Amino acid sequence: MGPRRIPTPFVRRAGLLRGVGLGVALGASLTGIVSAQPTAPAAPVPTEAPPAPVPGLPEEAPPSTVAAPAPIVAPPVKAEEVAPAAAPKEQVAEKPVAAPIRRARYNIAVLQALDKVTAETLRFEAAVGQPVRWKGLVFTVRACERSAPDEAIDDSIVYLTIDSQPRPQPGRPTPPPRQAFRGWMFASSPGLNPVEHATYDAWAISCRAAAPAPAVAAAAPVRPPAAKAPEASEPKLLDLPAAKPVTPAPKAAVPPPATPEPKPAPPTEPPATPPT
């Protein structure tokens, strides 16, 4: 019998496996050789050397102290060299500046209040420095003035304080007063500084002067007895009555028209009888 022949596919596979094994062994040997080599030391960083002196140039000398120069003395001025003072020139008179026109002040302010719950309004007058109560509000006017003639808008300005102070009720504790408004009110712009209250509202209407007191006939001077000076007291609170709704007057009953009475018939004369 002759030699046994190996199929070609098996020969090729064996050659491929042999080549792969040789490649793996060669790579491992190269890796070991590279890792076994020693690492080279790092190169030293060169340092700059100080500059060498240049031959032929002298070395710089240290600075020397320099003395300050002496102050210069001005020569004295002779009397002949002084010129006489000239007379002052005529100054132009400055135009007089007109003083601003001040606002006219009044002692009575006209105010208007509103009850938002009942829709009740009341227009009243309050004198300067006189507290006025309306329902749960106390108004105290501090100043009342009108705009000057040179201002663009003719307006009334009132400075007042409004305190929320309910009336005392028997058997119930009275809550402390609370300030609802303090500042200037403008009649032309009532919404500029409004009253911060949930129930009431108020605004300024105008300012006016109080009526002059009637003249009193001069009486014989009576010397009053010596007395102590009266102590300063707070102005009395003026309580305004609540505005009552206006009810229309009842109409008068119209009497029925009178029926005309029948006129009596005129008397009739008997007819005249002819003579026989």
PDB file of C-alpha atoms in Angstrom:
ATOM      1  CA  MET A   1       0.000   0.000   0.000  1.00  0.00           C
ATOM      2  CA  GLY A   2       1.261   3.541  -0.693  1.00  0.00           C
ATOM      3  CA  PRO A   3       1.467   6.500   1.747  1.00  0.00           C
ATOM      4  CA  ARG A   4      -1.789   7.894   3.047  1.00  0.00           C
ATOM      5  CA  ARG A   5      -2.686  11.241   1.632  1.00  0.00           C
ATOM      6  CA  ILE A   6      -3.972  13.971   3.946  1.00  0.00           C
ATOM      7  CA  PRO A   7      -6.824  16.059   2.584  1.00  0.00           C
ATOM      8  CA  THR A   8      -5.916  19.551   1.468  1.00  0.00           C
ATOM      9  CA  PRO A   9      -8.264  21.434   3.836  1.00  0.00           C
ATOM     10  CA  PHE A  10      -6.586  19.865   6.878  1.00  0.00           C
ATOM     11  CA  VAL A  11      -3.127  20.841   5.580  1.00  0.00           C
ATOM     12  CA  ARG A  12      -4.189  24.465   5.112  1.00  0.00           C
ATOM     13  CA  ARG A  13      -5.758  24.655   8.580  1.00  0.00           C
ATOM     14  CA  ALA A  14      -2.620  23.254  10.221  1.00  0.00           C
ATOM     15  CA  GLY A  15      -0.422  25.790   8.410  1.00  0.00           C
ATOM     16  CA  LEU A  16      -2.686  28.653   9.487  1.00  0.00           C
ATOM     17  CA  LEU A  17      -2.602  27.590  13.142  1.00  0.00           C
ATOM     18  CA  ARG A  18       1.169  27.242  12.995  1.00  0.00           C
ATOM     19  CA  GLY A  19       1.540  30.781  11.586  1.00  0.00           C
ATOM     20  CA  VAL A  20      -0.731  32.268  14.294  1.00  0.00           C
ATOM     21  CA  GLY A  21       1.290  30.543  17.035  1.00  0.00           C
ATOM     22  CA  LEU A  22       4.546  31.862  15.670  1.00  0.00           C
ATOM     23  CA  GLY A  23       3.152  35.420  15.527  1.00  0.00           C
ATOM     24  CA  VAL A  24       1.945  35.292  19.140  1.00  0.00           C
ATOM     25  CA  ALA A  25       5.328  33.964  20.351  1.00  0.00           C
ATOM     26  CA  LEU A  26       7.198  36.665  18.411  1.00  0.00           C
ATOM     27  CA  GLY A  27       5.029  39.471  19.849  1.00  0.00           C
ATOM     28  CA  ALA A  28       5.547  38.218  23.417  1.00  0.00           C
ATOM     29  CA  SER A  29       9.318  38.124  22.961  1.00  0.00           C
ATOM     30  CA  LEU A  30       9.364  41.683  21.577  1.00  0.00           C
ATOM     31  CA  THR A  31       7.265  42.969  24.508  1.00  0.00           C
ATOM     32  CA  GLY A  32       9.688  41.426  27.015  1.00  0.00           C
ATOM     33  CA  ILE A  33      12.655  42.977  25.264  1.00  0.00           C
ATOM     34  CA  VAL A  34      11.098  46.462  25.269  1.00  0.00           C
ATOM     35  CA  SER A  35      10.111  46.284  28.944  1.00  0.00           C
ATOM     36  CA  ALA A  36      13.572  45.063  29.939  1.00  0.00           C
ATOM     37  CA  GLN A  37      15.372  48.106  28.485  1.00  0.00           C
ATOM     38  CA  PRO A  38      16.278  50.802  31.128  1.00  0.00           C
ATOM     39  CA  THR A  39      14.632  54.241  30.872  1.00  0.00           C
ATOM     40  CA  ALA A  40      16.860  57.176  29.978  1.00  0.00           C
ATOM     41  CA  PRO A  41      17.288  59.883  32.717  1.00  0.00           C
ATOM     42  CA  ALA A  42      15.542  63.258  32.182  1.00  0.00           C
ATOM     43  CA  ALA A  43      17.690  65.946  30.627  1.00  0.00           C
ATOM     44  CA  PRO A  44      18.653  68.737  33.105  1.00  0.00           C
ATOM     45  CA  VAL A  45      17.033  72.130  32.549  1.00  0.00           C
ATOM     46  CA  PRO A  46      19.699  74.658  31.556  1.00  0.00           C
ATOM     47  CA  THR A  47      19.922  77.656  33.899  1.00  0.00           C
ATOM     48  CA  GLU A  48      20.798  81.102  32.618  1.00  0.00           C
ATOM     49  CA  ALA A  49      24.279  82.169  33.618  1.00  0.00           C
ATOM     50  CA  PRO A  50      24.844  85.764  34.816  1.00  0.00           C
ATOM     51  CA  PRO A  51      26.038  88.026  32.015  1.00  0.00           C
ATOM     52  CA  ALA A  52      29.799  88.237  31.823  1.00  0.00           C
ATOM     53  CA  PRO A  53      31.349  91.680  32.175  1.00  0.00           C
ATOM     54  CA  VAL A  54      32.185  93.295  28.891  1.00  0.00           C
ATOM     55  CA  PRO A  55      35.867  94.137  28.687  1.00  0.00           C
ATOM     56  CA  GLY A  56      36.675  97.793  28.118  1.00  0.00           C
ATOM     57  CA  LEU A  57      33.523  99.251  29.835  1.00  0.00           C
ATOM     58  CA  PRO A  58      33.941 100.803  33.335  1.00  0.00           C
ATOM     59  CA  GLU A  59      31.632  99.695  36.123  1.00  0.00           C
ATOM     60  CA  GLU A  60      28.716 102.019  37.072  1.00  0.00           C
ATOM     61  CA  ALA A  61      29.463 104.150  40.141  1.00  0.00           C
ATOM     62  CA  PRO A  62      26.906 104.394  43.005  1.00  0.00           C
ATOM     63  CA  PRO A  63      24.643 107.514  42.958  1.00  0.00           C
ATOM     64  CA  SER A  64      25.932 110.486  44.893  1.00  0.00           C
ATOM     65  CA  THR A  65      23.824 112.788  47.077  1.00  0.00           C
ATOM     66  CA  VAL A  66      23.002 116.140  45.444  1.00  0.00           C
ATOM     67  CA  ALA A  67      22.393 119.153  47.680  1.00  0.00           C
ATOM     68  CA  ALA A  68      19.230 121.247  47.091  1.00  0.00           C
ATOM     69  CA  PRO A  69      19.818 124.717  45.625  1.00  0.00           C
ATOM     70  CA  ALA A  70      19.392 127.705  47.904  1.00  0.00           C
ATOM     71  CA  PRO A  71      16.067 129.626  47.586  1.00  0.00           C
ATOM     72  CA  ILE A  72      16.121 132.741  45.454  1.00  0.00           C
ATOM     73  CA  VAL A  73      15.473 135.887  47.480  1.00  0.00           C
ATOM     74  CA  ALA A  74      13.383 138.483  45.645  1.00  0.00           C
ATOM     75  CA  PRO A  75      14.681 142.019  45.810  1.00  0.00           C
ATOM     76  CA  PRO A  76      12.576 144.509  47.825  1.00  0.00           C
ATOM     77  CA  VAL A  77      10.098 146.706  45.923  1.00  0.00           C
ATOM     78  CA  LYS A  78      10.745 150.421  46.129  1.00  0.00           C
ATOM     79  CA  ALA A  79       8.002 152.922  46.874  1.00  0.00           C
ATOM     80  CA  GLU A  80       8.618 154.738  43.555  1.00  0.00           C
ATOM     81  CA  GLU A  81       7.854 151.595  41.620  1.00  0.00           C
ATOM     82  CA  VAL A  82       4.418 151.080  43.176  1.00  0.00           C
ATOM     83  CA  ALA A  83       1.613 152.460  40.941  1.00  0.00           C
ATOM     84  CA  PRO A  84      -1.376 154.188  42.586  1.00  0.00           C
ATOM     85  CA  ALA A  85      -4.572 152.163  42.838  1.00  0.00           C
ATOM     86  CA  ALA A  86      -7.041 152.898  40.055  1.00  0.00           C
ATOM     87  CA  ALA A  87     -10.585 153.945  40.853  1.00  0.00           C
ATOM     88  CA  PRO A  88     -13.106 151.126  40.504  1.00  0.00           C
ATOM     89  CA  LYS A  89     -15.168 151.057  37.390  1.00  0.00           C
ATOM     90  CA  GLU A  90     -18.864 151.781  37.559  1.00  0.00           C
ATOM     91  CA  GLN A  91     -20.743 148.608  38.319  1.00  0.00           C
ATOM     92  CA  VAL A  92     -23.874 147.828  36.398  1.00  0.00           C
ATOM     93  CA  ALA A  93     -26.825 147.548  38.722  1.00  0.00           C
ATOM     94  CA  GLU A  94     -28.297 144.071  38.715  1.00  0.00           C
ATOM     95  CA  LYS A  95     -31.914 143.642  37.822  1.00  0.00           C
ATOM     96  CA  PRO A  96     -34.036 143.017  40.890  1.00  0.00           C
ATOM     97  CA  VAL A  97     -35.386 139.492  41.022  1.00  0.00           C
ATOM     98  CA  ALA A  98     -39.106 139.395  41.620  1.00  0.00           C
ATOM     99  CA  ALA A  99     -39.995 137.482  44.744  1.00  0.00           C
ATOM    100  CA  PRO A 100     -42.288 134.489  44.127  1.00  0.00           C
ATOM    101  CA  ILE A 101     -45.925 135.035  44.978  1.00  0.00           C
ATOM    102  CA  ARG A 102     -46.894 133.107  48.057  1.00  0.00           C
ATOM    103  CA  ARG A 103     -50.081 131.101  48.271  1.00  0.00           C
ATOM    104  CA  ALA A 104     -52.993 132.614  50.118  1.00  0.00           C
ATOM    105  CA  ARG A 105     -53.919 130.765  53.305  1.00  0.00           C
ATOM    106  CA  TYR A 106     -57.408 130.399  54.726  1.00  0.00           C
ATOM    107  CA  ASN A 107     -58.734 129.236  58.072  1.00  0.00           C
ATOM    108  CA  ILE A 108     -61.665 127.056  56.955  1.00  0.00           C
ATOM    109  CA  ALA A 109     -61.549 123.973  54.726  1.00  0.00           C
ATOM    110  CA  VAL A 110     -64.555 122.523  52.933  1.00  0.00           C
ATOM    111  CA  LEU A 111     -64.415 118.712  52.930  1.00  0.00           C
ATOM    112  CA  GLN A 112     -66.688 115.910  51.769  1.00  0.00           C
ATOM    113  CA  ALA A 113     -66.935 112.433  53.307  1.00  0.00           C
ATOM    114  CA  LEU A 114     -68.510 109.214  52.008  1.00  0.00           C
ATOM    115  CA  ASP A 115     -69.773 106.105  53.767  1.00  0.00           C
ATOM    116  CA  LYS A 116     -69.163 103.255  51.294  1.00  0.00           C
ATOM    117  CA  VAL A 117     -71.595 100.915  53.041  1.00  0.00           C
ATOM    118  CA  THR A 118     -74.680 103.145  53.174  1.00  0.00           C
ATOM    119  CA  ALA A 119     -73.681 105.439  50.253  1.00  0.00           C
ATOM    120  CA  GLU A 120     -74.197 108.419  52.552  1.00  0.00           C
ATOM    121  CA  THR A 121     -72.259 111.622  51.806  1.00  0.00           C
ATOM    122  CA  LEU A 122     -71.832 114.798  53.822  1.00  0.00           C
ATOM    123  CA  ARG A 123     -70.179 118.095  52.899  1.00  0.00           C
ATOM    124  CA  PHE A 124     -69.000 120.029  55.929  1.00  0.00           C
ATOM    125  CA  GLU A 125     -66.585 122.751  57.011  1.00  0.00           C
ATOM    126  CA  ALA A 126     -63.644 122.282  59.374  1.00  0.00           C
ATOM    127  CA  ALA A 127     -61.707 125.157  60.901  1.00  0.00           C
ATOM    128  CA  VAL A 128     -57.924 124.968  61.044  1.00  0.00           C
ATOM    129  CA  GLY A 129     -56.871 123.271  64.287  1.00  0.00           C
ATOM    130  CA  GLN A 130     -60.452 122.223  65.206  1.00  0.00           C
ATOM    131  CA  PRO A 131     -61.014 118.403  65.271  1.00  0.00           C
ATOM    132  CA  VAL A 132     -64.293 117.371  63.645  1.00  0.00           C
ATOM    133  CA  ARG A 133     -65.900 113.923  64.002  1.00  0.00           C
ATOM    134  CA  TRP A 134     -68.141 112.303  61.423  1.00  0.00           C
ATOM    135  CA  LYS A 135     -69.187 108.759  62.273  1.00  0.00           C
ATOM    136  CA  GLY A 136     -65.939 106.803  62.803  1.00  0.00           C
ATOM    137  CA  LEU A 137     -63.560 109.451  61.403  1.00  0.00           C
ATOM    138  CA  VAL A 138     -61.947 112.434  63.137  1.00  0.00           C
ATOM    139  CA  PHE A 139     -60.714 115.205  60.780  1.00  0.00           C
ATOM    140  CA  THR A 140     -58.066 117.719  61.923  1.00  0.00           C
ATOM    141  CA  VAL A 141     -57.131 120.398  59.380  1.00  0.00           C
ATOM    142  CA  ARG A 142     -53.625 121.825  59.786  1.00  0.00           C
ATOM    143  CA  ALA A 143     -53.489 124.202  56.796  1.00  0.00           C
ATOM    144  CA  CYS A 144     -55.668 125.254  53.886  1.00  0.00           C
ATOM    145  CA  GLU A 145     -54.380 127.329  50.976  1.00  0.00           C
ATOM    146  CA  ARG A 146     -55.147 128.169  47.374  1.00  0.00           C
ATOM    147  CA  SER A 147     -52.718 128.214  44.468  1.00  0.00           C
ATOM    148  CA  ALA A 148     -50.934 131.460  43.625  1.00  0.00           C
ATOM    149  CA  PRO A 149     -51.930 133.529  40.559  1.00  0.00           C
ATOM    150  CA  ASP A 150     -48.713 132.586  38.735  1.00  0.00           C
ATOM    151  CA  GLU A 151     -49.431 128.851  38.995  1.00  0.00           C
ATOM    152  CA  ALA A 152     -50.840 126.986  36.023  1.00  0.00           C
ATOM    153  CA  ILE A 153     -53.806 125.363  37.825  1.00  0.00           C
ATOM    154  CA  ASP A 154     -56.253 127.079  40.152  1.00  0.00           C
ATOM    155  CA  ASP A 155     -56.463 124.575  42.984  1.00  0.00           C
ATOM    156  CA  SER A 156     -57.206 124.252  46.704  1.00  0.00           C
ATOM    157  CA  ILE A 157     -54.719 122.326  48.828  1.00  0.00           C
ATOM    158  CA  VAL A 158     -55.534 121.085  52.327  1.00  0.00           C
ATOM    159  CA  TYR A 159     -53.123 119.515  54.805  1.00  0.00           C
ATOM    160  CA  LEU A 160     -55.050 117.406  57.305  1.00  0.00           C
ATOM    161  CA  THR A 161     -54.943 114.323  59.492  1.00  0.00           C
ATOM    162  CA  ILE A 162     -57.732 111.711  59.478  1.00  0.00           C
ATOM    163  CA  ASP A 163     -57.940 109.226  62.366  1.00  0.00           C
ATOM    164  CA  SER A 164     -60.187 106.173  62.400  1.00  0.00           C
ATOM    165  CA  GLN A 165     -61.722 106.278  65.881  1.00  0.00           C
ATOM    166  CA  PRO A 166     -65.071 104.488  66.468  1.00  0.00           C
ATOM    167  CA  ARG A 167     -67.520 105.949  68.951  1.00  0.00           C
ATOM    168  CA  PRO A 168     -67.353 104.498  72.470  1.00  0.00           C
ATOM    169  CA  GLN A 169     -70.223 102.108  73.187  1.00  0.00           C
ATOM    170  CA  PRO A 170     -71.356 101.058  76.663  1.00  0.00           C
ATOM    171  CA  GLY A 171     -70.277  97.551  77.611  1.00  0.00           C
ATOM    172  CA  ARG A 172     -67.751  97.229  74.778  1.00  0.00           C
ATOM    173  CA  PRO A 173     -64.046  98.088  74.760  1.00  0.00           C
ATOM    174  CA  THR A 174     -63.187 100.981  72.483  1.00  0.00           C
ATOM    175  CA  PRO A 175     -60.439 100.065  69.986  1.00  0.00           C
ATOM    176  CA  PRO A 176     -57.447 102.419  69.858  1.00  0.00           C
ATOM    177  CA  PRO A 177     -57.461 105.106  67.144  1.00  0.00           C
ATOM    178  CA  ARG A 178     -55.668 104.384  63.892  1.00  0.00           C
ATOM    179  CA  GLN A 179     -54.337 106.978  61.475  1.00  0.00           C
ATOM    180  CA  ALA A 180     -56.017 106.594  58.079  1.00  0.00           C
ATOM    181  CA  PHE A 181     -54.488 109.598  56.306  1.00  0.00           C
ATOM    182  CA  ARG A 182     -51.941 112.343  56.839  1.00  0.00           C
ATOM    183  CA  GLY A 183     -50.723 114.716  54.174  1.00  0.00           C
ATOM    184  CA  TRP A 184     -51.843 117.121  51.453  1.00  0.00           C
ATOM    185  CA  MET A 185     -55.107 116.742  49.555  1.00  0.00           C
ATOM    186  CA  PHE A 186     -55.618 118.447  46.197  1.00  0.00           C
ATOM    187  CA  ALA A 187     -59.147 119.424  45.224  1.00  0.00           C
ATOM    188  CA  SER A 188     -58.380 119.045  41.509  1.00  0.00           C
ATOM    189  CA  SER A 189     -56.878 115.538  41.964  1.00  0.00           C
ATOM    190  CA  PRO A 190     -58.764 113.643  44.691  1.00  0.00           C
ATOM    191  CA  GLY A 191     -57.218 110.319  43.654  1.00  0.00           C
ATOM    192  CA  LEU A 192     -53.647 111.543  44.066  1.00  0.00           C
ATOM    193  CA  ASN A 193     -53.562 111.013  47.870  1.00  0.00           C
ATOM    194  CA  PRO A 194     -56.572 108.826  48.759  1.00  0.00           C
ATOM    195  CA  VAL A 195     -57.773 107.840  52.232  1.00  0.00           C
ATOM    196  CA  GLU A 196     -56.800 104.273  53.099  1.00  0.00           C
ATOM    197  CA  HIS A 197     -59.976 103.032  54.783  1.00  0.00           C
ATOM    198  CA  ALA A 198     -62.298 100.150  53.950  1.00  0.00           C
ATOM    199  CA  THR A 199     -65.537 101.890  55.007  1.00  0.00           C
ATOM    200  CA  TYR A 200     -65.041 105.629  54.551  1.00  0.00           C
ATOM    201  CA  ASP A 201     -63.584 107.987  51.994  1.00  0.00           C
ATOM    202  CA  ALA A 202     -62.964 111.736  52.028  1.00  0.00           C
ATOM    203  CA  TRP A 203     -61.598 114.449  49.772  1.00  0.00           C
ATOM    204  CA  ALA A 204     -61.047 118.222  49.722  1.00  0.00           C
ATOM    205  CA  ILE A 205     -63.454 120.652  48.037  1.00  0.00           C
ATOM    206  CA  SER A 206     -62.139 124.194  48.597  1.00  0.00           C
ATOM    207  CA  CYS A 207     -60.844 126.738  51.134  1.00  0.00           C
ATOM    208  CA  ARG A 208     -62.516 129.875  52.353  1.00  0.00           C
ATOM    209  CA  ALA A 209     -62.012 132.601  54.926  1.00  0.00           C
ATOM    210  CA  ALA A 210     -64.099 132.769  58.076  1.00  0.00           C
ATOM    211  CA  ALA A 211     -66.786 135.430  58.272  1.00  0.00           C
ATOM    212  CA  PRO A 212     -65.684 138.481  60.243  1.00  0.00           C
ATOM    213  CA  ALA A 213     -67.050 138.735  63.772  1.00  0.00           C
ATOM    214  CA  PRO A 214     -69.837 141.331  64.263  1.00  0.00           C
ATOM    215  CA  ALA A 215     -68.721 144.645  65.675  1.00  0.00           C
ATOM    216  CA  VAL A 216     -69.476 145.067  69.368  1.00  0.00           C
ATOM    217  CA  ALA A 217     -70.194 148.491  70.850  1.00  0.00           C
ATOM    218  CA  ALA A 218     -67.322 149.743  72.943  1.00  0.00           C
ATOM    219  CA  ALA A 219     -68.183 149.588  76.638  1.00  0.00           C
ATOM    220  CA  ALA A 220     -66.557 151.259  79.585  1.00  0.00           C
ATOM    221  CA  PRO A 221     -63.260 149.605  80.324  1.00  0.00           C
ATOM    222  CA  VAL A 222     -63.510 147.351  83.309  1.00  0.00           C
ATOM    223  CA  ARG A 223     -60.332 146.392  85.023  1.00  0.00           C
ATOM    224  CA  PRO A 224     -60.427 142.612  85.486  1.00  0.00           C
ATOM    225  CA  PRO A 225     -59.097 141.143  88.680  1.00  0.00           C
ATOM    226  CA  ALA A 226     -55.672 139.626  88.625  1.00  0.00           C
ATOM    227  CA  ALA A 227     -55.872 135.989  87.630  1.00  0.00           C
ATOM    228  CA  LYS A 228     -53.575 133.239  86.558  1.00  0.00           C
ATOM    229  CA  ALA A 229     -52.852 132.705  82.899  1.00  0.00           C
ATOM    230  CA  PRO A 230     -55.151 130.047  81.434  1.00  0.00           C
ATOM    231  CA  GLU A 231     -53.462 126.763  80.674  1.00  0.00           C
ATOM    232  CA  ALA A 232     -53.270 125.639  77.076  1.00  0.00           C
ATOM    233  CA  SER A 233     -55.944 123.050  76.400  1.00  0.00           C
ATOM    234  CA  GLU A 234     -56.738 120.917  73.382  1.00  0.00           C
ATOM    235  CA  PRO A 235     -59.554 122.139  71.126  1.00  0.00           C
ATOM    236  CA  LYS A 236     -62.905 120.570  71.818  1.00  0.00           C
ATOM    237  CA  LEU A 237     -64.013 117.859  69.414  1.00  0.00           C
ATOM    238  CA  LEU A 238     -66.859 119.009  67.201  1.00  0.00           C
ATOM    239  CA  ASP A 239     -69.302 116.190  66.514  1.00  0.00           C
ATOM    240  CA  LEU A 240     -71.213 116.448  63.245  1.00  0.00           C
ATOM    241  CA  PRO A 241     -74.656 114.890  63.039  1.00  0.00           C
ATOM    242  CA  ALA A 242     -75.182 112.154  60.521  1.00  0.00           C
ATOM    243  CA  ALA A 243     -76.808 113.316  57.346  1.00  0.00           C
ATOM    244  CA  LYS A 244     -80.438 112.304  57.151  1.00  0.00           C
ATOM    245  CA  PRO A 245     -81.956 111.209  53.874  1.00  0.00           C
ATOM    246  CA  VAL A 246     -84.177 113.822  52.351  1.00  0.00           C
ATOM    247  CA  THR A 247     -87.761 112.554  52.061  1.00  0.00           C
ATOM    248  CA  PRO A 248     -90.053 114.257  49.571  1.00  0.00           C
ATOM    249  CA  ALA A 249     -92.907 116.248  51.085  1.00  0.00           C
ATOM    250  CA  PRO A 250     -96.311 114.569  50.746  1.00  0.00           C
ATOM    251  CA  LYS A 251     -98.437 115.993  48.068  1.00  0.00           C
ATOM    252  CA  ALA A 252    -101.569 117.862  49.231  1.00  0.00           C
ATOM    253  CA  ALA A 253    -104.870 116.190  48.441  1.00  0.00           C
ATOM    254  CA  VAL A 254    -106.544 117.879  45.530  1.00  0.00           C
ATOM    255  CA  PRO A 255    -110.259 118.437  46.286  1.00  0.00           C
ATOM    256  CA  PRO A 256    -112.654 117.228  43.613  1.00  0.00           C
ATOM    257  CA  PRO A 257    -114.045 119.915  41.341  1.00  0.00           C
ATOM    258  CA  ALA A 258    -117.217 121.484  42.664  1.00  0.00           C
ATOM    259  CA  THR A 259    -120.357 120.733  40.696  1.00  0.00           C
ATOM    260  CA  PRO A 260    -122.252 123.857  39.609  1.00  0.00           C
ATOM    261  CA  GLU A 261    -125.563 124.390  41.399  1.00  0.00           C
ATOM    262  CA  PRO A 262    -128.651 124.400  39.141  1.00  0.00           C
ATOM    263  CA  LYS A 263    -129.955 127.874  38.521  1.00  0.00           C
ATOM    264  CA  PRO A 264    -133.670 128.419  39.377  1.00  0.00           C
ATOM    265  CA  ALA A 265    -135.962 128.881  36.412  1.00  0.00           C
ATOM    266  CA  PRO A 266    -137.262 132.461  35.920  1.00  0.00           C
ATOM    267  CA  PRO A 267    -140.964 132.938  36.891  1.00  0.00           C
ATOM    268  CA  THR A 268    -143.384 132.829  33.994  1.00  0.00           C
ATOM    269  CA  GLU A 269    -146.197 135.432  33.817  1.00  0.00           C
ATOM    270  CA  PRO A 270    -149.690 134.154  32.911  1.00  0.00           C
ATOM    271  CA  PRO A 271    -150.762 135.105  29.404  1.00  0.00           C
ATOM    272  CA  ALA A 272    -152.974 138.168  29.136  1.00  0.00           C
ATOM    273  CA  THR A 273    -156.684 137.372  28.475  1.00  0.00           C
ATOM    274  CA  PRO A 274    -158.366 139.430  25.814  1.00  0.00           C
ATOM    275  CA  PRO A 275    -161.234 141.651  27.032  1.00  0.00           C
ATOM    276  CA  THR A 276    -164.694 140.351  26.334  1.00  0.00           C
TER     277      THR A 276
END
